[in-house]
XYZ file of C-alpha atoms in Angstrom:
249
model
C 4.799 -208.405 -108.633
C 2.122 -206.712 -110.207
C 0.112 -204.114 -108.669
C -3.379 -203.539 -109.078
C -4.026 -199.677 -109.757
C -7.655 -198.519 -108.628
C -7.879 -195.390 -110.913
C -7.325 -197.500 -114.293
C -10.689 -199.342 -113.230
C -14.157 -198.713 -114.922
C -16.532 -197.595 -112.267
C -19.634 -198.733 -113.664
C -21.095 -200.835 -111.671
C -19.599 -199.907 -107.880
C -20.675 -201.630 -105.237
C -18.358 -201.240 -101.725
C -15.517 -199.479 -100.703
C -12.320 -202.007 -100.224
C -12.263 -201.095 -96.439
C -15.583 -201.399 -95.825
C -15.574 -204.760 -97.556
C -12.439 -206.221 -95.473
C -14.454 -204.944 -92.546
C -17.852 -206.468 -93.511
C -15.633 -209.679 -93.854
C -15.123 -209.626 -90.023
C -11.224 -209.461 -90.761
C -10.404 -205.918 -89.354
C -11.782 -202.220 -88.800
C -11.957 -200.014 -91.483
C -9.102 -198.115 -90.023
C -7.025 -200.990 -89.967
C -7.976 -202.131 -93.270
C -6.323 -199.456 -94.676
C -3.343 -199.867 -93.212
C -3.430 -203.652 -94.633
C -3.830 -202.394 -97.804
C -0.818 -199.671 -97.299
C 1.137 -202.559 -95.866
C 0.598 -204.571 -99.557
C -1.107 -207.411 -97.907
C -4.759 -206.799 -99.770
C -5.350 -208.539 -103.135
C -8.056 -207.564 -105.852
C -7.983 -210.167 -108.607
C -4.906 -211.661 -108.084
C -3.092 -208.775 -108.160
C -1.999 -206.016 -104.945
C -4.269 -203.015 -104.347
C -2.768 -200.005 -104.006
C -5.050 -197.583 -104.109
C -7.271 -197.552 -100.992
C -10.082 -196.112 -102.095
C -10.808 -198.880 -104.221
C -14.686 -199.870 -104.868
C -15.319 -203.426 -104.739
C -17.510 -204.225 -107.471
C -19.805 -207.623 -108.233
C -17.715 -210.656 -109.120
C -14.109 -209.128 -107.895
C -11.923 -211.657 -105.532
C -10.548 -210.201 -102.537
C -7.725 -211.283 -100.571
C -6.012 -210.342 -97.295
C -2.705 -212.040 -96.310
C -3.286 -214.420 -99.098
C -6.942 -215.878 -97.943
C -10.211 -214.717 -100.317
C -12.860 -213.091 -97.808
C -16.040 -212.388 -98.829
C -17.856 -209.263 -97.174
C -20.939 -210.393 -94.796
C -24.456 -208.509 -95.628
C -26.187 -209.679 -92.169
C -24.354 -208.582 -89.356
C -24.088 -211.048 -85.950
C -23.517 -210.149 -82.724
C -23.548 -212.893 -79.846
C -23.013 -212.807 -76.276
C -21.274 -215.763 -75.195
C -20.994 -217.565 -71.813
C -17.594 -219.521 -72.503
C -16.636 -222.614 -70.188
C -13.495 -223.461 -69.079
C -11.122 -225.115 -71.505
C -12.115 -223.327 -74.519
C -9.850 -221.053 -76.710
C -10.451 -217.431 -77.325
C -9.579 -217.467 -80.956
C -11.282 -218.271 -84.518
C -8.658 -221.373 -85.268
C -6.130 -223.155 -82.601
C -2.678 -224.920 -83.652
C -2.918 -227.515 -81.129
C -6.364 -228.468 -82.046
C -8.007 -227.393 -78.678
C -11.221 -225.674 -79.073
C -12.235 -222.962 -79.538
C -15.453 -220.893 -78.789
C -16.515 -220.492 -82.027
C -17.016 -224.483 -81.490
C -19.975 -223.589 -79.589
C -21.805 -221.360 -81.945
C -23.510 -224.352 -83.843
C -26.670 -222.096 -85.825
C -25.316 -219.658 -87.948
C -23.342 -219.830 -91.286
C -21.448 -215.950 -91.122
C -17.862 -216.119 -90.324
C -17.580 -214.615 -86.628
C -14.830 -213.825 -84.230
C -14.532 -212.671 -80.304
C -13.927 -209.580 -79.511
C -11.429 -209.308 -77.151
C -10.044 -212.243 -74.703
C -11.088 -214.499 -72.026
C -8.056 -216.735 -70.845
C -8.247 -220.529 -71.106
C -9.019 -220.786 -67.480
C -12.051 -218.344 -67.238
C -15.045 -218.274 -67.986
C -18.350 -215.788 -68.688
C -19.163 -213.114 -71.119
C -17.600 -212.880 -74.473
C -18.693 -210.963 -77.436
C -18.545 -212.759 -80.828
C -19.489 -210.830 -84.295
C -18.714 -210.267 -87.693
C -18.541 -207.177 -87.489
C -15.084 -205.442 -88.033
C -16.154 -201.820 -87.344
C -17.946 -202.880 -83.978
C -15.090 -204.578 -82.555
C -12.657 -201.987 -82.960
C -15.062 -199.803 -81.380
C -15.908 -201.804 -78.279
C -11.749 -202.394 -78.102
C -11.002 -198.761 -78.182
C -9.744 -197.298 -75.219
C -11.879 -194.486 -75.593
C -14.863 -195.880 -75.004
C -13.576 -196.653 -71.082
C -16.234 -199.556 -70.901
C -15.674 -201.253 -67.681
C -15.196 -205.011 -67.430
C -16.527 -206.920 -64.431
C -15.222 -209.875 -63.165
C -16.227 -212.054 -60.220
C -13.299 -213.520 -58.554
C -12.833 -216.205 -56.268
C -9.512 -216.296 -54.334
C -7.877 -217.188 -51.299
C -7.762 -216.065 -48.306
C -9.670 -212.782 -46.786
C -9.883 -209.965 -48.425
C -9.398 -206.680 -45.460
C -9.798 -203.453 -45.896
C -6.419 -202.980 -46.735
C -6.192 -205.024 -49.475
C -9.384 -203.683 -51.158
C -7.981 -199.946 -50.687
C -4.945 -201.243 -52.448
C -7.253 -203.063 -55.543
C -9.126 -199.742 -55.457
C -6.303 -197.203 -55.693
C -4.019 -199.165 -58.328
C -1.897 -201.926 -57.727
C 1.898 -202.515 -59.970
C 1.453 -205.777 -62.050
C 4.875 -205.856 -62.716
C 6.425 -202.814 -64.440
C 2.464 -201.658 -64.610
C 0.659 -199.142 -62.226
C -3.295 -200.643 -62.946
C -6.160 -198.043 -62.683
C -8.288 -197.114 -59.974
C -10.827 -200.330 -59.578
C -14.029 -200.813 -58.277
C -14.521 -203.496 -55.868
C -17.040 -205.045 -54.026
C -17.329 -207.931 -51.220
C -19.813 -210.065 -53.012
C -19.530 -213.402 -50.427
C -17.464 -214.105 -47.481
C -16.333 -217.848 -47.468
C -14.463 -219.567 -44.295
C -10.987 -219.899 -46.267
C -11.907 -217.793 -49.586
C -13.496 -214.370 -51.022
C -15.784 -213.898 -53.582
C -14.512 -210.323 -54.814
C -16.960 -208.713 -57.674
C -14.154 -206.247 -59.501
C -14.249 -203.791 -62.156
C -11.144 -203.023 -64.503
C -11.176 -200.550 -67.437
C -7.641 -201.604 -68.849
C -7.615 -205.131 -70.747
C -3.777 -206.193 -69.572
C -2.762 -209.999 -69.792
C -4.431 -212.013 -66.632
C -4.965 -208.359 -65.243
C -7.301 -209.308 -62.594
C -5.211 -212.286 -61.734
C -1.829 -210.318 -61.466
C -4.045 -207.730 -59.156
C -5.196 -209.976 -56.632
C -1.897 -212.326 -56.424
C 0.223 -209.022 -56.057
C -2.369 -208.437 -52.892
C -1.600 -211.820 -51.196
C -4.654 -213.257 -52.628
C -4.633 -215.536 -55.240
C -7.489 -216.279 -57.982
C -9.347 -219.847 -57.428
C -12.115 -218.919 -59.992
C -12.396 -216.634 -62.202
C -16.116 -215.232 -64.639
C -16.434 -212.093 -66.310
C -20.295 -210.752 -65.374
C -20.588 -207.737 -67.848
C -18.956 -205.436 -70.049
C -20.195 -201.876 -69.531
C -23.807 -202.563 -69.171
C -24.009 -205.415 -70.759
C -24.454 -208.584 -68.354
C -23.947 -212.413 -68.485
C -27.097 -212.821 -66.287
C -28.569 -216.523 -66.502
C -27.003 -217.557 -69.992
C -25.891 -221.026 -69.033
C -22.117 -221.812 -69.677
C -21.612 -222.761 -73.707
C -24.974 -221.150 -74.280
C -25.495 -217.625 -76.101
C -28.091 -215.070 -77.225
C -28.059 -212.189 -79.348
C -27.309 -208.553 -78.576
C -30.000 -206.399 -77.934
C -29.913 -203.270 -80.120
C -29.501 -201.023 -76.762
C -26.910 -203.235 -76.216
C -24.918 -202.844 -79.356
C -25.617 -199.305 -79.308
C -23.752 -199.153 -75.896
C -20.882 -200.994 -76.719
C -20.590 -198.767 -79.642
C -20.676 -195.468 -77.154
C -24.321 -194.067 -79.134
């Protein structure tokens, strides 16, 4: 296979670096780029980068994992109020849909950031915007996620001291929550709870390990970014405070 050798290129004529391009393409963070292209799975002209410092220049073909991207010059960023029934993904084998479905106005490639199961609904972030999503993903950034939750049962003071300190998911110790009554129902709770970890059906696993399991489930916000009113399938863009705080600015 033949490799394609950065340093033997004329660099007249530069226009982006190669992980900055994958990025702008919405396929992964520049970070992670690189390690794409370390991996041997980036393509410049038919042939393997592998020099990562590579300049993208006007009329090259790039490729990652054998699909031609094309780097995005507007950037998107959507909040998203997904329904029930919809996949959190950008393609699904089975055919179900997904919530890119329900962005119907806008010709850029996007992608969520992050998950919402198949069975919950509320806020989702969709963009194009490789760099953004890692950021909002990292760990670092500690943004809280707030879900309201309704699930069987009462909810005592016991159970909430339990939710608050840290419960074990199963071979997992979660992290301190916060957690708030938000309605009292005569056979159910409506439980407003705030996780900074991003575990598979976290909030689910919390409540069934307290005896109470999940009817419902909506995510409200991320950080300080809220669903508010945006009607289930419906979405808006990001304000630039808003961006700015997912981004930790």
């Amino acid at each position: 296979m033949r490799s394609y050798d950065a340093g033997r290129q004329s660099r007249r004529g530069l226009r982006m670096r190669i992980n900055k391009y994958i990025a702008q393409a919405g396929v992964a963070s520049r970070r992670k780029a690189d390690e794409l292209i370390a991996n041997g799975n980036v393509k410049v002209n038919n042939m393997v980068l592998t020099e990562p410092g590579y300049d993208v220049k006007e009329g090259d073909i790039v490729e990652v994992n054998g699909r031609q991207i094309i780097a995005e010059d507007k950037k998107v960023y959507l909040a998203l109020n997904k329904p029930q029934g919809f996949i959190t993904a950008a393609s699904d084998s089975q055919g179900r849909p997904t919530v890119l479905d329900l962005v119907t106005d806008t010709d850029v490639r996007l992608f969520p950031v992050g998950r919402l199961d198949y069975n919950t609904t509320g806020l989702l972030i969709l963009t194009n915007d490789g760099d953004f999503a890692y950021k909002v993903a990292h760990p670092k950034h500690e943004l809280g996620k707030t879900y309201r939750a309704k699930v069987q049962g009462i909810v005592t003071r016991e159970k909430m001291a339990k939710l608050k300190k840290g419960v074990d998911i199963g071979g997992f110790v979660t992290s301190p929550a916060e957690v708030e009554i938000h309605k009292e129902l005569p056979r159910e709770t409506v439980v407003d709870i705030t996780i900074h970890e991003g575990r598979y059906h976290q909030v689910r696993k919390m409540f069934k390990a307290v005896g109470t399991p999940v009817v419902e489930l909506e995510r409200i916000a991320i950080g300080k970014v809220k669903l508010g009113r945006l009607a289930q399938g419906g979405y808006r863009k990001l304000t630039r405070e808003e961006i700015n705080h997912l981004m930790g600015k």
